[in-house]
Structure formats: C-alpha cells, structure tokens
Amino acid sequence: KQEVTQIPAALSVPEGENLVLNCSFTDSAIYNLQWFRQDPGKGLTSLLLIQSSQREQTSGRLNASLDKSSGRSTLYIAASQPGDSATYLCAAETSGSRLTFGEGTQLTVNP
Amino acid sequence: NAGVTQTPKFRVLKTGQSMTLLCAQDMNHEYMYWYRQDPGMGLRLIHYSVGEGTTAKGEVPDGYNVSRLKKQNFLLGLESAAPSQTSVYFCASSYHQGGNYGYTFGSGTRLTVV
C-alpha cells in the first residue's frame, strides 16, 4: 500500500524567503507525482505534475523535483509572497489512476 | 467552463438518514473520483470510476455507494449516515491521454452528521 508523507506539517516564513517542501512515498512504482494547492474552504488546484520518467517540472516561481529511487519529491518556492499562503499537498499516482495524498504542509508567508 | 460542480455545498444530516451527493463535470473526462478529507488524514479515496457505467472501490468505501450512469455525472450515496462520515467530500475528474494527465477538483461538500 502506498503511503505518502509530507514534512513539515506547518511552515511560517517571512516574505521573500525561498523555501522547500518535502514529500516522500513508500512505493516507487508510481506513474507520476503531483503537487496541489488548497486554500481554506476551497478545492484543490493542480500546480505541477512530474511524470515518472521526468526529474523536475517548473512553473513560474515553483520547481518540483522527483527522485523515484529514494521515494522523494520536493517543491521549491522562490521569493515567497503572502499570496502563497495555503496548504500544499503532494499526491502519488499508482495503478488504476488512483492518487494517494500526503497530509499536506500548511504554509504561511508573513508580510 | 464550469469544470467540476458539486451539490450541495453544505449539509447536516441526522444519524441514519440517507443522502446523495452529486458531482458533474463538463470536460468530457473519462475518470471521476470521490475523496473525503479529514483533519490530520489528508484526502482518502472512497470510490472511483474509469468510465461511464463503471465503478470501483477506493481506500475507504464502507458505508458509501456510487453510480456513474452518465459520463458527466458521478453520484455518491450514503444509505444510513453515521457521525464518522462527518467530513469534507471532494469530487474530481481526470483525463489520461498518452503522456498527458490533468486533474480537476470540485470545491467540496461539507457534511455534518449529528
């Protein structure tokens, strides 16, 4: 059974800081690894998807990396802004198009 | 584009009552999912469907039933609600075309069972 863990559970940083969110998974037989953003009381918004054959994906100030052999993914956020405050979830897709989610990292960026 | 629409957005049920949550998507996605989100436990898959007329159990299917009679709709039913089913329920749909994937989530249904 796939298990996904995210560290840290919560993170508070000053505006402008670069930061890294971590995600680990137990079963390396994944199709892809995805990062989502969730704002309070809202649904999930897809940020980045890294296919199993890829090492990283970038979108603006966000960069996600994937190391299948070690069962790890990181989400790097450059020059953080208060608008980045949200919960960030990673999810591993395994057979049958099923996503297994981590518990999330709650990020607060202080002005 | 509406994307994925969930109804209702909020509901309070008494123990033992039944209800159906409706999920509708207008993106012609083949795959649809129901998740529940509880504090400290992330999102857990309840049931999913890989196409019209198909359904499959996810991680936590007990106490729920689903139907996918039309491609655009995925219904989640609670036959006899229990307090343990108090949660936020999210529907999602996805496409998988070659190496391309895309997931879209609804805004959630907050269900309280008293």
mmCIF file with all atom_site columns, C-alpha atoms in Angstrom:
data_model
loop_
_atom_site.group_PDB
_atom_site.id
_atom_site.type_symbol
_atom_site.label_atom_id
_atom_site.label_alt_id
_atom_site.label_comp_id
_atom_site.label_asym_id
_atom_site.label_entity_id
_atom_site.label_seq_id
_atom_site.pdbx_PDB_ins_code
_atom_site.Cartn_x
_atom_site.Cartn_y
_atom_site.Cartn_z
_atom_site.occupancy
_atom_site.B_iso_or_equiv
_atom_site.pdbx_formal_charge
_atom_site.auth_seq_id
_atom_site.auth_comp_id
_atom_site.auth_asym_id
_atom_site.auth_atom_id
_atom_site.pdbx_PDB_model_num
ATOM 1   C CA . LYS A 1 1   ? 0.000   0.000  0.000   1.00 0.00 ? 1   LYS A CA 1
ATOM 2   C CA . GLN A 1 2   ? 1.333   3.391  -0.992  1.00 0.00 ? 2   GLN A CA 1
ATOM 3   C CA . GLU A 1 3   ? 1.941   5.822  1.842   1.00 0.00 ? 3   GLU A CA 1
ATOM 4   C CA . VAL A 1 4   ? 2.782   9.479  1.320   1.00 0.00 ? 4   VAL A CA 1
ATOM 5   C CA . THR A 1 5   ? 4.321   11.683 3.998   1.00 0.00 ? 5   THR A CA 1
ATOM 6   C CA . GLN A 1 6   ? 4.888   15.436 3.958   1.00 0.00 ? 6   GLN A CA 1
ATOM 7   C CA . ILE A 1 7   ? 7.331   17.350 6.096   1.00 0.00 ? 7   ILE A CA 1
ATOM 8   C CA . PRO A 1 8   ? 6.964   19.815 7.702   1.00 0.00 ? 8   PRO A CA 1
ATOM 9   C CA . ALA A 1 9   ? 3.292   19.840 8.663   1.00 0.00 ? 9   ALA A CA 1
ATOM 10  C CA . ALA A 1 10  ? 3.395   23.618 9.001   1.00 0.00 ? 10  ALA A CA 1
ATOM 11  C CA . LEU A 1 11  ? 5.828   26.319 7.971   1.00 0.00 ? 11  LEU A CA 1
ATOM 12  C CA . SER A 1 12  ? 5.902   30.061 8.617   1.00 0.00 ? 12  SER A CA 1
ATOM 13  C CA . VAL A 1 13  ? 8.372   32.245 6.727   1.00 0.00 ? 13  VAL A CA 1
ATOM 14  C CA . PRO A 1 14  ? 8.915   35.962 6.065   1.00 0.00 ? 14  PRO A CA 1
ATOM 15  C CA . GLU A 1 15  ? 8.064   37.334 2.664   1.00 0.00 ? 15  GLU A CA 1
ATOM 16  C CA . GLY A 1 16  ? 10.818  36.962 0.091   1.00 0.00 ? 16  GLY A CA 1
ATOM 17  C CA . GLU A 1 17  ? 12.309  33.798 1.513   1.00 0.00 ? 17  GLU A CA 1
ATOM 18  C CA . ASN A 1 18  ? 12.998  30.761 -0.652  1.00 0.00 ? 18  ASN A CA 1
ATOM 19  C CA . LEU A 1 19  ? 11.574  27.559 0.780   1.00 0.00 ? 19  LEU A CA 1
ATOM 20  C CA . VAL A 1 20  ? 11.388  23.819 0.232   1.00 0.00 ? 20  VAL A CA 1
ATOM 21  C CA . LEU A 1 21  ? 8.517   21.484 0.977   1.00 0.00 ? 21  LEU A CA 1
ATOM 22  C CA . ASN A 1 22  ? 9.221   17.772 1.203   1.00 0.00 ? 22  ASN A CA 1
ATOM 23  C CA . CYS A 1 23  ? 7.217   14.729 0.168   1.00 0.00 ? 23  CYS A CA 1
ATOM 24  C CA . SER A 1 24  ? 8.165   11.068 0.499   1.00 0.00 ? 24  SER A CA 1
ATOM 25  C CA . PHE A 1 25  ? 6.420   7.945  -0.760  1.00 0.00 ? 25  PHE A CA 1
ATOM 26  C CA . THR A 1 26  ? 6.910   4.276  0.042   1.00 0.00 ? 26  THR A CA 1
ATOM 27  C CA . ASP A 1 27  ? 6.196   2.586  -3.309  1.00 0.00 ? 27  ASP A CA 1
ATOM 28  C CA . SER A 1 28  ? 8.449   3.766  -6.133  1.00 0.00 ? 28  SER A CA 1
ATOM 29  C CA . ALA A 1 29  ? 6.171   2.214  -8.796  1.00 0.00 ? 29  ALA A CA 1
ATOM 30  C CA . ILE A 1 30  ? 4.360   5.470  -9.481  1.00 0.00 ? 30  ILE A CA 1
ATOM 31  C CA . TYR A 1 31  ? 3.069   6.907  -12.742 1.00 0.00 ? 31  TYR A CA 1
ATOM 32  C CA . ASN A 1 32  ? 3.518   10.470 -11.623 1.00 0.00 ? 32  ASN A CA 1
ATOM 33  C CA . LEU A 1 33  ? 3.829   12.747 -8.615  1.00 0.00 ? 33  LEU A CA 1
ATOM 34  C CA . GLN A 1 34  ? 1.643   15.817 -8.339  1.00 0.00 ? 34  GLN A CA 1
ATOM 35  C CA . TRP A 1 35  ? 1.631   18.917 -6.213  1.00 0.00 ? 35  TRP A CA 1
ATOM 36  C CA . PHE A 1 36  ? -1.609  20.703 -5.387  1.00 0.00 ? 36  PHE A CA 1
ATOM 37  C CA . ARG A 1 37  ? -2.509  23.889 -3.575  1.00 0.00 ? 37  ARG A CA 1
ATOM 38  C CA . GLN A 1 38  ? -5.540  24.165 -1.307  1.00 0.00 ? 38  GLN A CA 1
ATOM 39  C CA . ASP A 1 39  ? -6.846  27.454 0.039   1.00 0.00 ? 39  ASP A CA 1
ATOM 40  C CA . PRO A 1 40  ? -9.024  27.421 3.183   1.00 0.00 ? 40  PRO A CA 1
ATOM 41  C CA . GLY A 1 41  ? -12.531 26.171 2.431   1.00 0.00 ? 41  GLY A CA 1
ATOM 42  C CA . LYS A 1 42  ? -11.711 25.579 -1.205  1.00 0.00 ? 42  LYS A CA 1
ATOM 43  C CA . GLY A 1 43  ? -10.919 22.695 -3.509  1.00 0.00 ? 43  GLY A CA 1
ATOM 44  C CA . LEU A 1 44  ? -7.530  21.648 -4.818  1.00 0.00 ? 44  LEU A CA 1
ATOM 45  C CA . THR A 1 45  ? -5.689  23.418 -7.596  1.00 0.00 ? 45  THR A CA 1
ATOM 46  C CA . SER A 1 46  ? -3.107  21.479 -9.581  1.00 0.00 ? 46  SER A CA 1
ATOM 47  C CA . LEU A 1 47  ? 0.330   23.123 -9.522  1.00 0.00 ? 47  LEU A CA 1
ATOM 48  C CA . LEU A 1 48  ? 2.807   20.726 -11.063 1.00 0.00 ? 48  LEU A CA 1
ATOM 49  C CA . LEU A 1 49  ? 2.820   17.163 -12.332 1.00 0.00 ? 49  LEU A CA 1
ATOM 50  C CA . ILE A 1 50  ? 6.051   15.204 -12.729 1.00 0.00 ? 50  ILE A CA 1
ATOM 51  C CA . GLN A 1 51  ? 5.802   12.041 -14.762 1.00 0.00 ? 51  GLN A CA 1
ATOM 52  C CA . SER A 1 52  ? 7.761   9.037  -13.574 1.00 0.00 ? 52  SER A CA 1
ATOM 53  C CA . SER A 1 53  ? 10.281  9.435  -16.412 1.00 0.00 ? 53  SER A CA 1
ATOM 54  C CA . GLN A 1 54  ? 10.963  13.079 -15.531 1.00 0.00 ? 54  GLN A CA 1
ATOM 55  C CA . ARG A 1 55  ? 13.208  14.589 -12.889 1.00 0.00 ? 55  ARG A CA 1
ATOM 56  C CA . GLU A 1 56  ? 11.614  18.008 -12.453 1.00 0.00 ? 56  GLU A CA 1
ATOM 57  C CA . GLN A 1 57  ? 8.983   20.462 -13.593 1.00 0.00 ? 57  GLN A CA 1
ATOM 58  C CA . THR A 1 58  ? 8.910   24.238 -13.340 1.00 0.00 ? 58  THR A CA 1
ATOM 59  C CA . SER A 1 59  ? 6.117   26.778 -13.386 1.00 0.00 ? 59  SER A CA 1
ATOM 60  C CA . GLY A 1 60  ? 6.985   30.372 -12.621 1.00 0.00 ? 60  GLY A CA 1
ATOM 61  C CA . ARG A 1 61  ? 8.444   30.560 -9.127  1.00 0.00 ? 61  ARG A CA 1
ATOM 62  C CA . LEU A 1 62  ? 7.682   26.897 -8.455  1.00 0.00 ? 62  LEU A CA 1
ATOM 63  C CA . ASN A 1 63  ? 10.008  23.992 -9.143  1.00 0.00 ? 63  ASN A CA 1
ATOM 64  C CA . ALA A 1 64  ? 9.229   20.390 -8.282  1.00 0.00 ? 64  ALA A CA 1
ATOM 65  C CA . SER A 1 65  ? 11.736  17.554 -8.397  1.00 0.00 ? 65  SER A CA 1
ATOM 66  C CA . LEU A 1 66  ? 11.276  13.809 -8.305  1.00 0.00 ? 66  LEU A CA 1
ATOM 67  C CA . ASP A 1 67  ? 13.686  11.068 -7.217  1.00 0.00 ? 67  ASP A CA 1
ATOM 68  C CA . LYS A 1 68  ? 11.859  7.771  -7.622  1.00 0.00 ? 68  LYS A CA 1
ATOM 69  C CA . SER A 1 69  ? 14.737  5.649  -6.358  1.00 0.00 ? 69  SER A CA 1
ATOM 70  C CA . SER A 1 70  ? 14.730  7.368  -2.986  1.00 0.00 ? 70  SER A CA 1
ATOM 71  C CA . GLY A 1 71  ? 10.961  7.895  -2.914  1.00 0.00 ? 71  GLY A CA 1
ATOM 72  C CA . ARG A 1 72  ? 11.190  11.675 -2.585  1.00 0.00 ? 72  ARG A CA 1
ATOM 73  C CA . SER A 1 73  ? 9.853   14.819 -4.168  1.00 0.00 ? 73  SER A CA 1
ATOM 74  C CA . THR A 1 74  ? 10.458  18.446 -3.256  1.00 0.00 ? 74  THR A CA 1
ATOM 75  C CA . LEU A 1 75  ? 8.569   21.608 -4.088  1.00 0.00 ? 75  LEU A CA 1
ATOM 76  C CA . TYR A 1 76  ? 10.758  24.692 -4.196  1.00 0.00 ? 76  TYR A CA 1
ATOM 77  C CA . ILE A 1 77  ? 9.090   28.095 -3.951  1.00 0.00 ? 77  ILE A CA 1
ATOM 78  C CA . ALA A 1 78  ? 11.278  31.052 -4.826  1.00 0.00 ? 78  ALA A CA 1
ATOM 79  C CA . ALA A 1 79  ? 10.827  34.551 -3.428  1.00 0.00 ? 79  ALA A CA 1
ATOM 80  C CA . SER A 1 80  ? 7.745   33.664 -1.406  1.00 0.00 ? 80  SER A CA 1
ATOM 81  C CA . GLN A 1 81  ? 4.802   36.070 -1.249  1.00 0.00 ? 81  GLN A CA 1
ATOM 82  C CA . PRO A 1 82  ? 1.860   36.383 1.176   1.00 0.00 ? 82  PRO A CA 1
ATOM 83  C CA . GLY A 1 83  ? -0.384  35.130 -1.627  1.00 0.00 ? 83  GLY A CA 1
ATOM 84  C CA . ASP A 1 84  ? 1.488   31.823 -1.494  1.00 0.00 ? 84  ASP A CA 1
ATOM 85  C CA . SER A 1 85  ? -0.054  31.128 1.914   1.00 0.00 ? 85  SER A CA 1
ATOM 86  C CA . ALA A 1 86  ? -2.059  27.917 1.577   1.00 0.00 ? 86  ALA A CA 1
ATOM 87  C CA . THR A 1 87  ? -1.832  24.190 2.217   1.00 0.00 ? 87  THR A CA 1
ATOM 88  C CA . TYR A 1 88  ? 0.329   22.304 -0.260  1.00 0.00 ? 88  TYR A CA 1
ATOM 89  C CA . LEU A 1 89  ? -0.454  18.672 -0.938  1.00 0.00 ? 89  LEU A CA 1
ATOM 90  C CA . CYS A 1 90  ? 1.562   16.102 -2.809  1.00 0.00 ? 90  CYS A CA 1
ATOM 91  C CA . ALA A 1 91  ? -0.016  13.016 -4.330  1.00 0.00 ? 91  ALA A CA 1
ATOM 92  C CA . ALA A 1 92  ? 1.437   9.905  -5.934  1.00 0.00 ? 92  ALA A CA 1
ATOM 93  C CA . GLU A 1 93  ? -0.472  8.273  -8.762  1.00 0.00 ? 93  GLU A CA 1
ATOM 94  C CA . THR A 1 94  ? -0.305  4.496  -8.889  1.00 0.00 ? 94  THR A CA 1
ATOM 95  C CA . SER A 1 95  ? -2.038  1.866  -10.969 1.00 0.00 ? 95  SER A CA 1
ATOM 96  C CA . GLY A 1 96  ? -5.687  2.390  -11.766 1.00 0.00 ? 96  GLY A CA 1
ATOM 97  C CA . SER A 1 97  ? -5.276  6.164  -11.906 1.00 0.00 ? 97  SER A CA 1
ATOM 98  C CA . ARG A 1 98  ? -5.511  6.409  -8.145  1.00 0.00 ? 98  ARG A CA 1
ATOM 99  C CA . LEU A 1 99  ? -3.966  9.276  -6.211  1.00 0.00 ? 99  LEU A CA 1
ATOM 100 C CA . THR A 1 100 ? -2.574  8.762  -2.714  1.00 0.00 ? 100 THR A CA 1
ATOM 101 C CA . PHE A 1 101 ? -2.239  12.064 -0.869  1.00 0.00 ? 101 PHE A CA 1
ATOM 102 C CA . GLY A 1 102 ? 0.027   13.249 1.870   1.00 0.00 ? 102 GLY A CA 1
ATOM 103 C CA . GLU A 1 103 ? -1.410  15.184 4.797   1.00 0.00 ? 103 GLU A CA 1
ATOM 104 C CA . GLY A 1 104 ? -0.151  18.490 3.471   1.00 0.00 ? 104 GLY A CA 1
ATOM 105 C CA . THR A 1 105 ? 2.113   21.326 4.554   1.00 0.00 ? 105 THR A CA 1
ATOM 106 C CA . GLN A 1 106 ? 0.371   24.464 5.781   1.00 0.00 ? 106 GLN A CA 1
ATOM 107 C CA . LEU A 1 107 ? 2.434   27.429 4.590   1.00 0.00 ? 107 LEU A CA 1
ATOM 108 C CA . THR A 1 108 ? 2.149   30.950 5.986   1.00 0.00 ? 108 THR A CA 1
ATOM 109 C CA . VAL A 1 109 ? 4.126   33.749 4.358   1.00 0.00 ? 109 VAL A CA 1
ATOM 110 C CA . ASN A 1 110 ? 4.270   36.816 6.586   1.00 0.00 ? 110 ASN A CA 1
ATOM 111 C CA . PRO A 1 111 ? 4.445   40.318 5.068   1.00 0.00 ? 111 PRO A CA 1
ATOM 112 C CA . ASN B 2 1   ? -16.300 26.310 -18.324 1.00 0.00 ? 1   ASN B CA 1
ATOM 113 C CA . ALA B 2 2   ? -17.782 25.216 -15.007 1.00 0.00 ? 2   ALA B CA 1
ATOM 114 C CA . GLY B 2 3   ? -15.243 22.393 -14.530 1.00 0.00 ? 3   GLY B CA 1
ATOM 115 C CA . VAL B 2 4   ? -16.364 20.143 -11.668 1.00 0.00 ? 4   VAL B CA 1
ATOM 116 C CA . THR B 2 5   ? -19.507 21.151 -9.810  1.00 0.00 ? 5   THR B CA 1
ATOM 117 C CA . GLN B 2 6   ? -20.588 19.589 -6.527  1.00 0.00 ? 6   GLN B CA 1
ATOM 118 C CA . THR B 2 7   ? -24.009 19.889 -4.961  1.00 0.00 ? 7   THR B CA 1
ATOM 119 C CA . PRO B 2 8   ? -24.874 20.571 -2.234  1.00 0.00 ? 8   PRO B CA 1
ATOM 120 C CA . LYS B 2 9   ? -22.058 22.628 -0.708  1.00 0.00 ? 9   LYS B CA 1
ATOM 121 C CA . PHE B 2 10  ? -23.206 22.116 2.870   1.00 0.00 ? 10  PHE B CA 1
ATOM 122 C CA . ARG B 2 11  ? -25.495 19.575 4.516   1.00 0.00 ? 11  ARG B CA 1
ATOM 123 C CA . VAL B 2 12  ? -26.415 18.497 8.025   1.00 0.00 ? 12  VAL B CA 1
ATOM 124 C CA . LEU B 2 13  ? -27.851 15.011 8.446   1.00 0.00 ? 13  LEU B CA 1
ATOM 125 C CA . LYS B 2 14  ? -29.201 13.119 11.388  1.00 0.00 ? 14  LYS B CA 1
ATOM 126 C CA . THR B 2 15  ? -27.747 9.693  12.135  1.00 0.00 ? 15  THR B CA 1
ATOM 127 C CA . GLY B 2 16  ? -29.472 7.091  9.996   1.00 0.00 ? 16  GLY B CA 1
ATOM 128 C CA . GLN B 2 17  ? -30.645 9.465  7.284   1.00 0.00 ? 17  GLN B CA 1
ATOM 129 C CA . SER B 2 18  ? -29.663 8.958  3.677   1.00 0.00 ? 18  SER B CA 1
ATOM 130 C CA . MET B 2 19  ? -28.491 11.407 1.045   1.00 0.00 ? 19  MET B CA 1
ATOM 131 C CA . THR B 2 20  ? -26.858 11.644 -2.356  1.00 0.00 ? 20  THR B CA 1
ATOM 132 C CA . LEU B 2 21  ? -24.027 13.964 -3.320  1.00 0.00 ? 21  LEU B CA 1
ATOM 133 C CA . LEU B 2 22  ? -23.922 14.948 -6.969  1.00 0.00 ? 22  LEU B CA 1
ATOM 134 C CA . CYS B 2 23  ? -20.805 15.629 -8.980  1.00 0.00 ? 23  CYS B CA 1
ATOM 135 C CA . ALA B 2 24  ? -20.981 16.947 -12.533 1.00 0.00 ? 24  ALA B CA 1
ATOM 136 C CA . GLN B 2 25  ? -18.148 17.679 -14.943 1.00 0.00 ? 25  GLN B CA 1
ATOM 137 C CA . ASP B 2 26  ? -18.316 19.322 -18.343 1.00 0.00 ? 26  ASP B CA 1
ATOM 138 C CA . MET B 2 27  ? -14.816 18.457 -19.606 1.00 0.00 ? 27  MET B CA 1
ATOM 139 C CA . ASN B 2 28  ? -15.628 15.043 -21.097 1.00 0.00 ? 28  ASN B CA 1
ATOM 140 C CA . HIS B 2 29  ? -13.220 13.382 -18.670 1.00 0.00 ? 29  HIS B CA 1
ATOM 141 C CA . GLU B 2 30  ? -13.301 9.592  -18.511 1.00 0.00 ? 30  GLU B CA 1
ATOM 142 C CA . TYR B 2 31  ? -12.213 9.253  -14.891 1.00 0.00 ? 31  TYR B CA 1
ATOM 143 C CA . MET B 2 32  ? -14.077 10.507 -11.836 1.00 0.00 ? 32  MET B CA 1
ATOM 144 C CA . TYR B 2 33  ? -13.368 10.184 -8.123  1.00 0.00 ? 33  TYR B CA 1
ATOM 145 C CA . TRP B 2 34  ? -14.827 10.784 -4.689  1.00 0.00 ? 34  TRP B CA 1
ATOM 146 C CA . TYR B 2 35  ? -12.471 11.668 -1.827  1.00 0.00 ? 35  TYR B CA 1
ATOM 147 C CA . ARG B 2 36  ? -13.040 12.580 1.772   1.00 0.00 ? 36  ARG B CA 1
ATOM 148 C CA . GLN B 2 37  ? -10.807 14.964 3.689   1.00 0.00 ? 37  GLN B CA 1
ATOM 149 C CA . ASP B 2 38  ? -10.482 14.777 7.447   1.00 0.00 ? 38  ASP B CA 1
ATOM 150 C CA . PRO B 2 39  ? -8.182  16.796 9.723   1.00 0.00 ? 39  PRO B CA 1
ATOM 151 C CA . GLY B 2 40  ? -4.778  15.200 10.005  1.00 0.00 ? 40  GLY B CA 1
ATOM 152 C CA . MET B 2 41  ? -5.548  12.466 7.484   1.00 0.00 ? 41  MET B CA 1
ATOM 153 C CA . GLY B 2 42  ? -5.268  14.132 4.096   1.00 0.00 ? 42  GLY B CA 1
ATOM 154 C CA . LEU B 2 43  ? -7.561  13.089 1.255   1.00 0.00 ? 43  LEU B CA 1
ATOM 155 C CA . ARG B 2 44  ? -8.640  9.467  1.071   1.00 0.00 ? 44  ARG B CA 1
ATOM 156 C CA . LEU B 2 45  ? -10.205 7.822  -1.960  1.00 0.00 ? 45  LEU B CA 1
ATOM 157 C CA . ILE B 2 46  ? -13.727 6.472  -1.408  1.00 0.00 ? 46  ILE B CA 1
ATOM 158 C CA . HIS B 2 47  ? -14.768 5.216  -4.861  1.00 0.00 ? 47  HIS B CA 1
ATOM 159 C CA . TYR B 2 48  ? -13.766 5.971  -8.400  1.00 0.00 ? 48  TYR B CA 1
ATOM 160 C CA . SER B 2 49  ? -14.850 5.344  -11.986 1.00 0.00 ? 49  SER B CA 1
ATOM 161 C CA . VAL B 2 50  ? -12.777 4.829  -15.124 1.00 0.00 ? 50  VAL B CA 1
ATOM 162 C CA . GLY B 2 51  ? -15.684 5.341  -17.482 1.00 0.00 ? 51  GLY B CA 1
ATOM 163 C CA . GLU B 2 52  ? -19.446 5.513  -17.878 1.00 0.00 ? 52  GLU B CA 1
ATOM 164 C CA . GLY B 2 53  ? -21.141 2.559  -16.233 1.00 0.00 ? 53  GLY B CA 1
ATOM 165 C CA . THR B 2 54  ? -18.065 1.516  -14.225 1.00 0.00 ? 54  THR B CA 1
ATOM 166 C CA . THR B 2 55  ? -17.237 1.963  -10.549 1.00 0.00 ? 55  THR B CA 1
ATOM 167 C CA . ALA B 2 56  ? -14.523 0.646  -8.231  1.00 0.00 ? 56  ALA B CA 1
ATOM 168 C CA . LYS B 2 57  ? -13.723 0.761  -4.522  1.00 0.00 ? 57  LYS B CA 1
ATOM 169 C CA . GLY B 2 58  ? -11.057 3.010  -3.179  1.00 0.00 ? 58  GLY B CA 1
ATOM 170 C CA . GLU B 2 59  ? -9.338  3.098  0.180   1.00 0.00 ? 59  GLU B CA 1
ATOM 171 C CA . VAL B 2 60  ? -12.382 3.782  2.406   1.00 0.00 ? 60  VAL B CA 1
ATOM 172 C CA . PRO B 2 61  ? -15.528 2.538  0.589   1.00 0.00 ? 61  PRO B CA 1
ATOM 173 C CA . ASP B 2 62  ? -17.557 1.196  3.526   1.00 0.00 ? 62  ASP B CA 1
ATOM 174 C CA . GLY B 2 63  ? -20.860 2.981  4.100   1.00 0.00 ? 63  GLY B CA 1
ATOM 175 C CA . TYR B 2 64  ? -20.897 4.564  0.635   1.00 0.00 ? 64  TYR B CA 1
ATOM 176 C CA . ASN B 2 65  ? -22.242 3.625  -2.771  1.00 0.00 ? 65  ASN B CA 1
ATOM 177 C CA . VAL B 2 66  ? -21.690 5.272  -6.144  1.00 0.00 ? 66  VAL B CA 1
ATOM 178 C CA . SER B 2 67  ? -23.163 5.303  -9.616  1.00 0.00 ? 67  SER B CA 1
ATOM 179 C CA . ARG B 2 68  ? -21.910 6.576  -12.980 1.00 0.00 ? 68  ARG B CA 1
ATOM 180 C CA . LEU B 2 69  ? -24.911 6.237  -15.267 1.00 0.00 ? 69  LEU B CA 1
ATOM 181 C CA . LYS B 2 70  ? -23.819 9.186  -17.404 1.00 0.00 ? 70  LYS B CA 1
ATOM 182 C CA . LYS B 2 71  ? -20.267 10.101 -18.280 1.00 0.00 ? 71  LYS B CA 1
ATOM 183 C CA . GLN B 2 72  ? -20.601 13.599 -16.884 1.00 0.00 ? 72  GLN B CA 1
ATOM 184 C CA . ASN B 2 73  ? -22.121 12.634 -13.516 1.00 0.00 ? 73  ASN B CA 1
ATOM 185 C CA . PHE B 2 74  ? -20.798 10.698 -10.538 1.00 0.00 ? 74  PHE B CA 1
ATOM 186 C CA . LEU B 2 75  ? -23.128 10.228 -7.573  1.00 0.00 ? 75  LEU B CA 1
ATOM 187 C CA . LEU B 2 76  ? -22.072 9.360  -4.029  1.00 0.00 ? 76  LEU B CA 1
ATOM 188 C CA . GLY B 2 77  ? -24.730 7.895  -1.754  1.00 0.00 ? 77  GLY B CA 1
ATOM 189 C CA . LEU B 2 78  ? -24.867 7.453  1.988   1.00 0.00 ? 78  LEU B CA 1
ATOM 190 C CA . GLU B 2 79  ? -27.570 4.931  2.834   1.00 0.00 ? 79  GLU B CA 1
ATOM 191 C CA . SER B 2 80  ? -27.507 5.332  6.622   1.00 0.00 ? 80  SER B CA 1
ATOM 192 C CA . ALA B 2 81  ? -25.361 8.242  7.739   1.00 0.00 ? 81  ALA B CA 1
ATOM 193 C CA . ALA B 2 82  ? -23.101 7.882  10.768  1.00 0.00 ? 82  ALA B CA 1
ATOM 194 C CA . PRO B 2 83  ? -21.212 10.560 12.747  1.00 0.00 ? 83  PRO B CA 1
ATOM 195 C CA . SER B 2 84  ? -17.948 9.019  11.446  1.00 0.00 ? 84  SER B CA 1
ATOM 196 C CA . GLN B 2 85  ? -18.973 10.205 7.977   1.00 0.00 ? 85  GLN B CA 1
ATOM 197 C CA . THR B 2 86  ? -18.759 13.831 9.036   1.00 0.00 ? 86  THR B CA 1
ATOM 198 C CA . SER B 2 87  ? -16.166 15.161 6.621   1.00 0.00 ? 87  SER B CA 1
ATOM 199 C CA . VAL B 2 88  ? -15.491 17.328 3.609   1.00 0.00 ? 88  VAL B CA 1
ATOM 200 C CA . TYR B 2 89  ? -16.139 15.438 0.389   1.00 0.00 ? 89  TYR B CA 1
ATOM 201 C CA . PHE B 2 90  ? -14.341 16.276 -2.838  1.00 0.00 ? 90  PHE B CA 1
ATOM 202 C CA . CYS B 2 91  ? -15.154 15.100 -6.310  1.00 0.00 ? 91  CYS B CA 1
ATOM 203 C CA . ALA B 2 92  ? -12.535 15.109 -9.039  1.00 0.00 ? 92  ALA B CA 1
ATOM 204 C CA . SER B 2 93  ? -12.267 14.196 -12.678 1.00 0.00 ? 93  SER B CA 1
ATOM 205 C CA . SER B 2 94  ? -9.262  13.493 -14.835 1.00 0.00 ? 94  SER B CA 1
ATOM 206 C CA . TYR B 2 95  ? -8.075  12.709 -18.337 1.00 0.00 ? 95  TYR B CA 1
ATOM 207 C CA . HIS B 2 96  ? -5.208  10.455 -19.320 1.00 0.00 ? 96  HIS B CA 1
ATOM 208 C CA . GLN B 2 97  ? -4.111  10.754 -22.939 1.00 0.00 ? 97  GLN B CA 1
ATOM 209 C CA . GLY B 2 98  ? -0.791  9.217  -23.752 1.00 0.00 ? 98  GLY B CA 1
ATOM 210 C CA . GLY B 2 99  ? 1.662   11.001 -21.513 1.00 0.00 ? 99  GLY B CA 1
ATOM 211 C CA . ASN B 2 100 ? -0.693  13.835 -20.662 1.00 0.00 ? 100 ASN B CA 1
ATOM 212 C CA . TYR B 2 101 ? -2.667  13.966 -17.452 1.00 0.00 ? 101 TYR B CA 1
ATOM 213 C CA . GLY B 2 102 ? -4.964  16.512 -15.881 1.00 0.00 ? 102 GLY B CA 1
ATOM 214 C CA . TYR B 2 103 ? -6.970  16.542 -12.674 1.00 0.00 ? 103 TYR B CA 1
ATOM 215 C CA . THR B 2 104 ? -9.744  18.969 -11.736 1.00 0.00 ? 104 THR B CA 1
ATOM 216 C CA . PHE B 2 105 ? -11.309 19.101 -8.284  1.00 0.00 ? 105 PHE B CA 1
ATOM 217 C CA . GLY B 2 106 ? -14.655 20.451 -7.178  1.00 0.00 ? 106 GLY B CA 1
ATOM 218 C CA . SER B 2 107 ? -14.951 22.944 -4.333  1.00 0.00 ? 107 SER B CA 1
ATOM 219 C CA . GLY B 2 108 ? -16.181 20.357 -1.849  1.00 0.00 ? 108 GLY B CA 1
ATOM 220 C CA . THR B 2 109 ? -19.260 19.404 0.168   1.00 0.00 ? 109 THR B CA 1
ATOM 221 C CA . ARG B 2 110 ? -19.101 19.895 3.921   1.00 0.00 ? 110 ARG B CA 1
ATOM 222 C CA . LEU B 2 111 ? -21.226 17.192 5.557   1.00 0.00 ? 111 LEU B CA 1
ATOM 223 C CA . THR B 2 112 ? -22.047 17.045 9.248   1.00 0.00 ? 112 THR B CA 1
ATOM 224 C CA . VAL B 2 113 ? -23.810 14.020 10.717  1.00 0.00 ? 113 VAL B CA 1
ATOM 225 C CA . VAL B 2 114 ? -25.322 14.613 14.152  1.00 0.00 ? 114 VAL B CA 1
#
